[in-house]
CSV table of C-alpha atoms and ligand atoms in Angstrom, one decimal:
chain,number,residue,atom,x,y,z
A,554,UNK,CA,-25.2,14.8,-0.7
A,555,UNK,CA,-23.2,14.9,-3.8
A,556,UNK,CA,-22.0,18.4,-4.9
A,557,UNK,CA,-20.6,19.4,-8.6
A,558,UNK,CA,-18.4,22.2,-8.1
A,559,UNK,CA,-18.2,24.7,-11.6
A,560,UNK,CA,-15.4,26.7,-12.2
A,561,UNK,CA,-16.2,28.9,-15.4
A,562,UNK,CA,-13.8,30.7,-17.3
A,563,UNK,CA,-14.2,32.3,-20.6
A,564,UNK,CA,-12.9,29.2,-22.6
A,565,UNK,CA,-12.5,26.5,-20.0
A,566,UNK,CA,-14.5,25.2,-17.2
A,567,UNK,CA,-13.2,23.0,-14.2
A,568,UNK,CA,-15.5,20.7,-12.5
A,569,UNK,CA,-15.3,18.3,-8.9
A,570,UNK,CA,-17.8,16.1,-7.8
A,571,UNK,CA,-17.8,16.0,-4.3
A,572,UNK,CA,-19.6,13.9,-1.8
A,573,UNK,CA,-19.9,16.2,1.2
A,574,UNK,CA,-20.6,13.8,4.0
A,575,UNK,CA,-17.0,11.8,3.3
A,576,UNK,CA,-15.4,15.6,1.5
A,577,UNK,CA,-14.2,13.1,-0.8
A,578,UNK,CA,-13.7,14.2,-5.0
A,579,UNK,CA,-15.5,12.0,-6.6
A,580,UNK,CA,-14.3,12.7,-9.8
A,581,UNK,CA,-12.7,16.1,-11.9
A,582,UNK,CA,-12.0,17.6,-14.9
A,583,UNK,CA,-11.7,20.1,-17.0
A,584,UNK,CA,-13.3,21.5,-20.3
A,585,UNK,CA,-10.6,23.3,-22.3
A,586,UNK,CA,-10.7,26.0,-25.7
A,587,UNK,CA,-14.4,25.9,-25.6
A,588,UNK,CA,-15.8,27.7,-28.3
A,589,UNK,CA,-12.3,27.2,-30.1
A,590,UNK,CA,-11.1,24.8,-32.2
A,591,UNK,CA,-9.7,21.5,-30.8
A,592,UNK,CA,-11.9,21.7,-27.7
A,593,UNK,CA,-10.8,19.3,-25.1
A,594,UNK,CA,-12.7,17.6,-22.1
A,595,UNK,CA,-10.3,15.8,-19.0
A,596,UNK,CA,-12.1,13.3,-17.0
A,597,UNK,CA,-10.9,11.6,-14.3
A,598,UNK,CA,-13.1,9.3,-11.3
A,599,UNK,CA,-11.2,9.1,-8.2
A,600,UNK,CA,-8.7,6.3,-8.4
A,601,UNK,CA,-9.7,5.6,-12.1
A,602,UNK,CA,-7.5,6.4,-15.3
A,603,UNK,CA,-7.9,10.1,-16.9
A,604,UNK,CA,-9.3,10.3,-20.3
A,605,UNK,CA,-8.5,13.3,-22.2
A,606,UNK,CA,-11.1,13.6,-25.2
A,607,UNK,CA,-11.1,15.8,-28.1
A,608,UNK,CA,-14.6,17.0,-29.2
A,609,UNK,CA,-16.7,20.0,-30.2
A,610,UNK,CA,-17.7,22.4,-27.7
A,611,UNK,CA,-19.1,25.4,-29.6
A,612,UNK,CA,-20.5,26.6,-25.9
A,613,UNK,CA,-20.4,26.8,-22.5
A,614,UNK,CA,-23.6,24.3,-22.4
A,615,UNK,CA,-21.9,21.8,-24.7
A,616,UNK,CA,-19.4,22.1,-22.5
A,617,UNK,CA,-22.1,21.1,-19.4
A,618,UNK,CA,-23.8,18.6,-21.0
A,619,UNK,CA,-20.6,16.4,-21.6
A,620,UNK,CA,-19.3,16.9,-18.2
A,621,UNK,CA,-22.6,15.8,-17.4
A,622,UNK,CA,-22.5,12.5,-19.6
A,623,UNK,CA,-19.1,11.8,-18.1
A,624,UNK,CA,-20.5,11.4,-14.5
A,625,UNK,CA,-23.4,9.7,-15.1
A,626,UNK,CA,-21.0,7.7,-18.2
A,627,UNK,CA,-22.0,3.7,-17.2
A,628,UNK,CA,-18.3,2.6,-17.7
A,629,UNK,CA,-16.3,5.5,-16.0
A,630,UNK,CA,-19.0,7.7,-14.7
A,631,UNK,CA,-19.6,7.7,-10.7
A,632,UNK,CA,-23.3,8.5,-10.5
A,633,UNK,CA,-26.1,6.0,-11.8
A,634,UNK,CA,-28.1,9.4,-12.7
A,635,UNK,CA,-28.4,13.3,-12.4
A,636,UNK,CA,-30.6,13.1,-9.6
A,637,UNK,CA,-27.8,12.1,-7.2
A,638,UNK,CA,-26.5,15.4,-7.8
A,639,UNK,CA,-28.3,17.2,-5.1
A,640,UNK,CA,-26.9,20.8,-5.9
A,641,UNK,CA,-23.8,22.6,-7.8
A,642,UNK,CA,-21.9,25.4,-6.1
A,643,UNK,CA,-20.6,27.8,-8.6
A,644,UNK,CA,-17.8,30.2,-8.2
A,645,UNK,CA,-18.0,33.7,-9.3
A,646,UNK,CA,-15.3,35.8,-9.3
A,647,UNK,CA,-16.7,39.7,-8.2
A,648,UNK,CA,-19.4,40.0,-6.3
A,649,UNK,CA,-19.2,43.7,-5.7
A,650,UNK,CA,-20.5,45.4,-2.4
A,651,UNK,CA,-23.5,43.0,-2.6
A,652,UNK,CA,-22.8,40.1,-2.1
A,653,UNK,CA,-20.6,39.3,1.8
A,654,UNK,CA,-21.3,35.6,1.2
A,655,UNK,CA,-22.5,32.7,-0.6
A,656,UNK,CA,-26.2,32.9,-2.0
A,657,UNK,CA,-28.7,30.7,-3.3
A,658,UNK,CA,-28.8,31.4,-7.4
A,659,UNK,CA,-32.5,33.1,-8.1
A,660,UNK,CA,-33.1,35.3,-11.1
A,661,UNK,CA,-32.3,38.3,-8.8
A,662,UNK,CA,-29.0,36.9,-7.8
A,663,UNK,CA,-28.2,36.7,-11.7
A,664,UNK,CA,-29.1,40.3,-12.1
A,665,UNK,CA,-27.0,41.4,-9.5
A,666,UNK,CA,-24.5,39.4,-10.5
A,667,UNK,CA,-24.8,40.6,-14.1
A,668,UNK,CA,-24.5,44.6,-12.4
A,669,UNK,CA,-20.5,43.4,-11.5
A,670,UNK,CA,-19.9,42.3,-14.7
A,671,UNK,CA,-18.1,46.2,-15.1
A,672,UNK,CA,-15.8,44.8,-12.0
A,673,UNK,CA,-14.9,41.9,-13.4
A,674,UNK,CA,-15.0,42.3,-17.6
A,675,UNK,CA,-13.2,39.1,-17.9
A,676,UNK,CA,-14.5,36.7,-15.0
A,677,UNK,CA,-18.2,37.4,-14.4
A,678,UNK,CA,-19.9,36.9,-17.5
A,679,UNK,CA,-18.2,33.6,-17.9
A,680,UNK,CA,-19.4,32.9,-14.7
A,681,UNK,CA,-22.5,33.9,-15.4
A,682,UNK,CA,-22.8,31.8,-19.1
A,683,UNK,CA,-21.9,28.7,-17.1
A,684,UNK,CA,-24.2,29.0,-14.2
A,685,UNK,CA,-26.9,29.9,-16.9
A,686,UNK,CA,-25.5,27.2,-18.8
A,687,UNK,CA,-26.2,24.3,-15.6
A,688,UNK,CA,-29.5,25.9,-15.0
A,689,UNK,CA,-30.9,25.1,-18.5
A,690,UNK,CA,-29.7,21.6,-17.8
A,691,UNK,CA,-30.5,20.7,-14.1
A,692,UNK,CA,-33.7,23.2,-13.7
A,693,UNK,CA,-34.7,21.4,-10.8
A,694,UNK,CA,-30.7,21.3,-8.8
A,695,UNK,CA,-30.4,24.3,-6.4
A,696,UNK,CA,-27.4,26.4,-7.6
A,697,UNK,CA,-25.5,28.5,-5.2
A,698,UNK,CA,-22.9,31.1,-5.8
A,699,UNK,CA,-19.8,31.4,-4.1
A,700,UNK,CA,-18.1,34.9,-4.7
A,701,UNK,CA,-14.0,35.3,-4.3
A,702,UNK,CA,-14.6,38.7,-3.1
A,703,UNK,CA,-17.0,38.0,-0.2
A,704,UNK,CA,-14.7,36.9,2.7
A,705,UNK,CA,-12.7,40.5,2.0
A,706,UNK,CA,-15.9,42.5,2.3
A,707,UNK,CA,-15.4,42.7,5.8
A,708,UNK,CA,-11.7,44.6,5.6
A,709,UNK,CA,-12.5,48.2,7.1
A,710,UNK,CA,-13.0,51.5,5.3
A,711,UNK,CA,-9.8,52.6,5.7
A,712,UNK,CA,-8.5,49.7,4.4
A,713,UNK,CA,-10.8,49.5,0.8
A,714,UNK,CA,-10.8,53.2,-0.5
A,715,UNK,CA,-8.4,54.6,-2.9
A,716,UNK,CA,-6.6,58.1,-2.1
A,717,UNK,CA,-8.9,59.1,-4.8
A,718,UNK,CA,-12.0,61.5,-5.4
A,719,UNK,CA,-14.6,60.1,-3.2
A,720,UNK,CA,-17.5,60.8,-5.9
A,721,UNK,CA,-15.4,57.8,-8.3
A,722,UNK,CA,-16.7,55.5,-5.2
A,723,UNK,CA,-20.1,57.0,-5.1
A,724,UNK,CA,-20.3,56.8,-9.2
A,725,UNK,CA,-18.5,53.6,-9.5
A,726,UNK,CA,-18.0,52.0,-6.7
A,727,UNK,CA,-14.3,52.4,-6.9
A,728,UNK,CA,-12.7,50.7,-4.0
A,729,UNK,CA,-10.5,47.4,-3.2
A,730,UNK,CA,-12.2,44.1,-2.8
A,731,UNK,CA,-9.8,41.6,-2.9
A,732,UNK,CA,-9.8,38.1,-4.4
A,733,UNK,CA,-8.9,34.2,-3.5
A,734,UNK,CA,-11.7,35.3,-0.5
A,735,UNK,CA,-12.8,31.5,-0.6
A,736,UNK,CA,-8.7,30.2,-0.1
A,737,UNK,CA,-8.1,32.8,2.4
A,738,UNK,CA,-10.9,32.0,4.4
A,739,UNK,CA,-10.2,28.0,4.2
A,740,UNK,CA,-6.8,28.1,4.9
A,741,UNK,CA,-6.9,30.6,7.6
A,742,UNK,CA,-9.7,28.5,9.3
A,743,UNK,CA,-7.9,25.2,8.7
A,744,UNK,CA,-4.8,26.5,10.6
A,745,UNK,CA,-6.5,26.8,13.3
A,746,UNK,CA,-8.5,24.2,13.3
A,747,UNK,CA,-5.1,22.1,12.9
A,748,UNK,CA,-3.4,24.1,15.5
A,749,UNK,CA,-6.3,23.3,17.9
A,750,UNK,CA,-6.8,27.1,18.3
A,751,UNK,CA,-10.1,29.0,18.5
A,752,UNK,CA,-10.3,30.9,15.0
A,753,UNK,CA,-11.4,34.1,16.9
A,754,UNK,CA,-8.3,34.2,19.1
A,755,UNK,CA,-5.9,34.3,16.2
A,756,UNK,CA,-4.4,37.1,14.2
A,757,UNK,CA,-3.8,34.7,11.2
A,758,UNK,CA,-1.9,36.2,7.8
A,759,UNK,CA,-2.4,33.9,4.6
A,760,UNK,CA,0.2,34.1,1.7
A,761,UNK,CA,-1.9,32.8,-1.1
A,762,UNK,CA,0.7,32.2,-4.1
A,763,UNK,CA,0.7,31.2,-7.1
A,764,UNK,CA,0.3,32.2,-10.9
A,765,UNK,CA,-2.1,34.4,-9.3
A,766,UNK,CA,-0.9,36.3,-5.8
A,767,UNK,CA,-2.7,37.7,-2.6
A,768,UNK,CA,-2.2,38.0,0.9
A,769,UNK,CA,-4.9,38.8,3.6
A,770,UNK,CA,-4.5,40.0,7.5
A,771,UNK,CA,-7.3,37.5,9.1
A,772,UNK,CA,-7.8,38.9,12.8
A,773,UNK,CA,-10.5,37.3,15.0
A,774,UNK,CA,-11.8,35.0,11.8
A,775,UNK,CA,-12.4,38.3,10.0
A,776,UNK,CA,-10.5,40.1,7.1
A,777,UNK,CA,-8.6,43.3,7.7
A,778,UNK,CA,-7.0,44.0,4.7
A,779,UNK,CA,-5.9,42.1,1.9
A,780,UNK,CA,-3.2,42.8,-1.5
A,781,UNK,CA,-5.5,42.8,-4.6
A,782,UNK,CA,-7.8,45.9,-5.1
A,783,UNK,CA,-10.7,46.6,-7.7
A,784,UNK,CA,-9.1,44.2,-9.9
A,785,UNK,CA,-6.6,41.2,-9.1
A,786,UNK,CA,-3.9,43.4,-10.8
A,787,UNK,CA,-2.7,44.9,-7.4
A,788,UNK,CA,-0.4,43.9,-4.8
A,789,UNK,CA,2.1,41.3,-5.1
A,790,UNK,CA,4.3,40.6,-8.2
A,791,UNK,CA,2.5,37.8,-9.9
A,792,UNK,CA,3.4,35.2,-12.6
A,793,UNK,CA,2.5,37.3,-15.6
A,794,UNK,CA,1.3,40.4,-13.7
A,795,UNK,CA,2.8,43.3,-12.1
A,796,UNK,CA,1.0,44.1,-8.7
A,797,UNK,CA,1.7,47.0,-7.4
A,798,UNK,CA,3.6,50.1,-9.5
A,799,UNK,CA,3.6,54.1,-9.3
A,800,UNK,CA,0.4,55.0,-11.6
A,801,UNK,CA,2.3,57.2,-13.6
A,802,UNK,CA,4.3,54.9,-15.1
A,803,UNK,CA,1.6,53.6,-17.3
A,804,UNK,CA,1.3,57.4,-18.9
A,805,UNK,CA,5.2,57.7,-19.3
A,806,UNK,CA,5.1,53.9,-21.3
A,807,UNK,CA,2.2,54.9,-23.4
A,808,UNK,CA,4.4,57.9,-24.6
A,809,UNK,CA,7.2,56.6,-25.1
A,810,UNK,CA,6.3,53.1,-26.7
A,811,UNK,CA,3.2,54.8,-28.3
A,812,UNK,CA,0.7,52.1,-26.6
A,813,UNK,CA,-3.1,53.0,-25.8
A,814,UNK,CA,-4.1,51.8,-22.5
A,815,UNK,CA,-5.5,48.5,-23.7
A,816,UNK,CA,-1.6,47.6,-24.7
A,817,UNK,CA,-0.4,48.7,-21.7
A,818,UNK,CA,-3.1,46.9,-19.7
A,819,UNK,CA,-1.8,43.9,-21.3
A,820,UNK,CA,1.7,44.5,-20.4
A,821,UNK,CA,0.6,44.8,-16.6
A,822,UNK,CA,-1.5,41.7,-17.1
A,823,UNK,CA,-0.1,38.9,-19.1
A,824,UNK,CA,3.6,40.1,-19.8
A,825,UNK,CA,4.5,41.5,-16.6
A,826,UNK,CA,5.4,40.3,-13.1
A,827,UNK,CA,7.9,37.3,-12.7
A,828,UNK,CA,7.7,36.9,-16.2
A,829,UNK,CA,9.0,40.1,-17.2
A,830,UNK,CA,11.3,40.8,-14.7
A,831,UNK,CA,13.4,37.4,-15.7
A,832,UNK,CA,13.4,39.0,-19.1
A,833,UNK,CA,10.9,36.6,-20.4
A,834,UNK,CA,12.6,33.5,-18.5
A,835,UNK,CA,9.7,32.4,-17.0
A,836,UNK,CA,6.1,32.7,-15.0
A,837,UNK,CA,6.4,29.4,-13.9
A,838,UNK,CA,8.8,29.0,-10.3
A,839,UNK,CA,10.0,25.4,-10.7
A,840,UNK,CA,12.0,27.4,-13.9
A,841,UNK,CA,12.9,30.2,-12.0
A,842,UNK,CA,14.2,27.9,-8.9
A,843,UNK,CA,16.4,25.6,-11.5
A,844,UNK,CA,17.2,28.9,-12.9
A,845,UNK,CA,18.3,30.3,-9.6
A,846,UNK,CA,20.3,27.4,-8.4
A,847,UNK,CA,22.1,27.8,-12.1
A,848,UNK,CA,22.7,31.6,-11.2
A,849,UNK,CA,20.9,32.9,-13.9
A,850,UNK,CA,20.9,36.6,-13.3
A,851,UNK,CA,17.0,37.1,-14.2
A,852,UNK,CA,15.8,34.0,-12.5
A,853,UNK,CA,17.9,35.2,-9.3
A,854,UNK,CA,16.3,39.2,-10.1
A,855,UNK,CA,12.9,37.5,-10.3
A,856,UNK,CA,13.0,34.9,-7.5
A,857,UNK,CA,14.6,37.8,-5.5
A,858,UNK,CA,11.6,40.5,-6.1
A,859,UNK,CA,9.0,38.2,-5.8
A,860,UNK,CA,10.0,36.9,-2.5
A,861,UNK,CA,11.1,40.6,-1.3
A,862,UNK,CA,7.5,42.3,-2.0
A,863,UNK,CA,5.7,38.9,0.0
A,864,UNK,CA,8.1,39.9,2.7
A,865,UNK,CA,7.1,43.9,2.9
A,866,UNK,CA,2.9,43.1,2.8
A,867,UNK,CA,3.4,40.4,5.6
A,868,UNK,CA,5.1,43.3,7.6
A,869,UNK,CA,2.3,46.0,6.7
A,870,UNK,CA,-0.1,43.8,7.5
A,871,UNK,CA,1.8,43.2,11.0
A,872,UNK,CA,1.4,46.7,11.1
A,873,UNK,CA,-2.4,46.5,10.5
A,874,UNK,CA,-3.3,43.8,13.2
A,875,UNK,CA,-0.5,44.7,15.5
A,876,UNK,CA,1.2,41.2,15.7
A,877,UNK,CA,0.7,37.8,14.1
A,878,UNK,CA,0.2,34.7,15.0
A,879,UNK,CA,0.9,32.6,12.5
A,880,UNK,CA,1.4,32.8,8.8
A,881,UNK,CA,0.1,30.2,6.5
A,882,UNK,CA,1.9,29.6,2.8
A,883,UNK,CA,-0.8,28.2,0.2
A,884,UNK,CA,-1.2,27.7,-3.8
A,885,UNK,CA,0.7,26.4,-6.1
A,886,UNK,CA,3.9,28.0,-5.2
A,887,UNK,CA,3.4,28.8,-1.3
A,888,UNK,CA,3.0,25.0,-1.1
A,889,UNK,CA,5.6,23.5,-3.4
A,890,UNK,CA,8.7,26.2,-3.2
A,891,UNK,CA,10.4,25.6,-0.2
A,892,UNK,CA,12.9,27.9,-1.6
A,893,UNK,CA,10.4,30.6,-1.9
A,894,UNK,CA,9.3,30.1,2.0
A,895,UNK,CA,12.9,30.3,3.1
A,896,UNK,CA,13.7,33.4,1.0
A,897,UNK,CA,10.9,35.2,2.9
A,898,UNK,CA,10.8,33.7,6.1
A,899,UNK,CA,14.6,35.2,6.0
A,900,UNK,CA,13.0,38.7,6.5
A,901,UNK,CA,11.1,37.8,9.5
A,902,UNK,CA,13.3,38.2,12.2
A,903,UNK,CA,11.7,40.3,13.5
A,904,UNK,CA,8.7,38.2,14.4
A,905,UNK,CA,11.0,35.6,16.3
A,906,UNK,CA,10.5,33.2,12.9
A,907,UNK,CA,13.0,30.0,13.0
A,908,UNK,CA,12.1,27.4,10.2
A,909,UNK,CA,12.4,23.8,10.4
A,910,UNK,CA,14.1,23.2,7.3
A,911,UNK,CA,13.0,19.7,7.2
A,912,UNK,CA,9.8,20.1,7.9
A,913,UNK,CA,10.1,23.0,5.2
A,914,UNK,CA,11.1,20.5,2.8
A,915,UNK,CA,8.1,18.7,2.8
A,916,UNK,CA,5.1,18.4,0.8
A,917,UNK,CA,1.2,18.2,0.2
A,918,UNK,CA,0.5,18.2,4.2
A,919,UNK,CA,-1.0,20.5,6.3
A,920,UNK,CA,2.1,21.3,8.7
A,921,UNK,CA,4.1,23.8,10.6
A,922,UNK,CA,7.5,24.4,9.5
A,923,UNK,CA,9.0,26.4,12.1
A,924,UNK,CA,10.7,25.0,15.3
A,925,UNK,CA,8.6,24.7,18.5
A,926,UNK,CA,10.6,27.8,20.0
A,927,UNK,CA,9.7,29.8,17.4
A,928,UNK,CA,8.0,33.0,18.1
A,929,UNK,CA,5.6,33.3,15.2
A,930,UNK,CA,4.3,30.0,13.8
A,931,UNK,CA,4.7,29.7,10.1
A,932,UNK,CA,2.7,27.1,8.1
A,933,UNK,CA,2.1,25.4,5.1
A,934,UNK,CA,-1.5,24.9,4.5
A,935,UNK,CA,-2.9,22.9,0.7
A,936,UNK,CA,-6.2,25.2,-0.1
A,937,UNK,CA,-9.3,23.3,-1.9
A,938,UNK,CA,-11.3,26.2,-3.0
A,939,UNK,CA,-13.5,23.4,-4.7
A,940,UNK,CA,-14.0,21.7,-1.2
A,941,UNK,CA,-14.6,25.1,0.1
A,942,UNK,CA,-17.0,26.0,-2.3
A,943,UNK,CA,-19.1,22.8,-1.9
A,944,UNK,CA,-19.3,23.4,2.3
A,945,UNK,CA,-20.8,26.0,1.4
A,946,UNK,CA,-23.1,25.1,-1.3
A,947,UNK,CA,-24.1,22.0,1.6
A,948,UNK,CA,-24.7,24.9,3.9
A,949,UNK,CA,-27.3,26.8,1.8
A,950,UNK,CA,-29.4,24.5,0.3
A,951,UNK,CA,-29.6,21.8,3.6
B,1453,AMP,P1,-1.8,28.0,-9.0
B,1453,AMP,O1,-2.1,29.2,-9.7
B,1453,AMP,O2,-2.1,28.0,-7.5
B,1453,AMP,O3,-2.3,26.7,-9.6
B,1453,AMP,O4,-0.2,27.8,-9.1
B,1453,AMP,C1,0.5,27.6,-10.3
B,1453,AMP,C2,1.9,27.9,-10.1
B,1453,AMP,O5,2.5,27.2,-9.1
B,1453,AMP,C3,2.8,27.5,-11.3
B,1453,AMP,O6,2.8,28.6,-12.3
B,1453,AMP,C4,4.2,27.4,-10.7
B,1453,AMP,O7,4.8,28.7,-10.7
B,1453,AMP,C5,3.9,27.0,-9.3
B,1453,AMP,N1,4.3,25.6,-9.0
B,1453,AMP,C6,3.6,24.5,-9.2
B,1453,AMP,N2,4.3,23.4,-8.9
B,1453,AMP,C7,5.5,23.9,-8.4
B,1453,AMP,C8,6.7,23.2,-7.9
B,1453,AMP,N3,6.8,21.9,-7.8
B,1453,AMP,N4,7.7,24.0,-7.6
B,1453,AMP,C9,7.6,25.4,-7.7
B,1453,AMP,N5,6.5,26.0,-8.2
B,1453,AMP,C10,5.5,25.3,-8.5
């Protein structure tokens, strides 16, 4: 069965086609500044030139329909018509305490959907506007949704509230959540599955980083706890975020730079992390690594704090399984900054860690990159949310 994969945000949308007997991409893309001038669609089939082509997309269903025309395109296109598409699997970003997995979309799932969208201000309603968007087009494809919080939703109480009034959970369902629930749960299965271990036997930890940053504690195939909380905001120092910081520096900053807490919600969001603590170098690690080698104080401060924090969850969360089995390094900079996996494999001792710097240096492989003596095994493991998410559309609507 072919499967298009949506990825909605509020201006762009990323799309695979995926056949999910071979778990080949068929094709991908990407819909850019829709609703903005200059919109911009990427296509490109699977061993076939990308096209990048400017044109209108006042809307989310523009946006659909051309993505469309690009698959089923006679020249480039790699389906003869729609009808080969035998479902879509959409992610969406927060699906609260309702939803522990993927669902087929019904009206009722859009409602309850639509009753995160306070959860998720930015992420869910584009979600939503795309998946409504795909409906009005393929009324007949079975849609499923694929949430980034379910895999979390098993983490224990004590690991989800807030040291805060219990009646803010009863009223608003204030608690963590957790996000990147679709990477963690691939990657952590995948390791074992490449290990040749049963998934239930291991107490797994995944170090999902990238512009965005999360770890998880996976014990028995199950989540435990994981870094991000009601919002992706918490937990490790991001690219442009800050993760984790004492609450009350957000009233001492509104004070004394007179901000209201919109500003200084977008100072923790977009000017904060990496970013801001190399002094507006960079959020972007192959900067901060050329930066580093050069000995440029803030790339060196950055590179430093960024790797430091990873190193303190992984030991909480050896605290919360008591032990590990292997760690897995994933996303955009757990797979392609070795320099990163050495700077925070240096704090793991402890755990009997001793990397293979040459299997450390490689890339774009599933593969273990600590010696065969060592104690803990520490991997490297590409994610493929998209691949992910279509396994699990397969698995719904077979
Ligand atoms: P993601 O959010 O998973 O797509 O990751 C994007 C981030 O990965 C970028 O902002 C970079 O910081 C990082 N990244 C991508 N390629 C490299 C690379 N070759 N070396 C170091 N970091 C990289």
């Amino acid at each position: 069965m072919k499967i298009l994969v949506i990825n909605c945000g509020s201006s762009s949308l990323k799309f695979q086609l995926i056949d999910s007997e071979t778990e080949q991409c068929l094709a991908k893309g990407l819909c850019e500044r829709i609703g903005i001038d200059g919109s911009m669609i990427t296509y490109a089939p699977e061993g076939g030139e990308k096209e990048k082509n400017v044109t209108p997309m006042p809307d989310h269903t523009e946006a659909i329909r051309l993505v469309l025309e690009a698959l089923t395109n006679p020249r480039t296109g790699v389906v003869g018509s729609l009808d080969e598409i035998g479902a879509v699997g959409h992610r969406v970003v927060h699906g609260g305490e309702k939803f522990a997995e993927s669902v087929v979309i019904d009206s009722e799932v859009l409602a309850a959907v639509e009753e995160c969208n306070d959860l998720a201000p930015l992420h869910n309603p584009a979600n939503l506007i795309g998946i409504n968007a795909c409906r009005k087009l393929m009324p007949d494809t079975p849609m499923v949704a694929v949430f980034d919080t379910a895999f979390h939703q098993t983490m224990p109480e004590k690991a989800y509230m807030y040291g805060l009034p219990y009646e803010y959970y009863q009223k608003y369902k204030i608690r963590r959540y957790g996000f990147h629930g679709t990477s963690h749960s691939y990657v952590s299965k995948r390791a074992a599955d490449v290990l040749g271990k049963a998934y239930d036997d291991l107490k797994i930890i995944v170090c999902h980083l990238g512009n965005g940053a999360s770890i998880s504690a996976v014990e028995k195939g199950r989540c435990v706890d994981t870094s991000m909380g009601l919002t992706p905001l918490e937990g490790l120092m991001m690219g442009t975020r800050s993760g984790d910081i004492d609450p009350a520096i957000m009233e001492f900053l509104a004070h004394k730079e007179g901000k209201d807490i919109d500003k200084i919600m977008e100072v923790l969001n977009k000017k904060s992390g990496v970013l801001g603590l190399s002094d507006n170098l960079s959020s972007d690690f192959r900067d901060l690594e050329a930066g580093y080698h050069e000995g440029d104080a803030n790339a060196v401060r950055a590179m430093e704090a960024f790797c430091y924090r990873v190193a303190k969850y992984i030991g909480s969360f050896v605290a919360a399984m008591n032990g590990v089995d292997v760690i897995c390094f994933t996303a955009g900079v757990g797979e392609n900054a070795p320099i990163v996996r050495t700077f925070v494999c240096g704090y793991l001792g402890y755990l009997g860690v001793e990397l293979d710097q040459e299997a450390n240096g490689k890339r774009g492989e599933d593969i273990v990159i600590t010696t065969p003596g060592s104690r803990t095994t520490v991997m490297v493991i590409p994610t493929n949310e998209e691949l992910a998410i279509a396994r699990e559309t397969v698995r719904l609507v077979k």
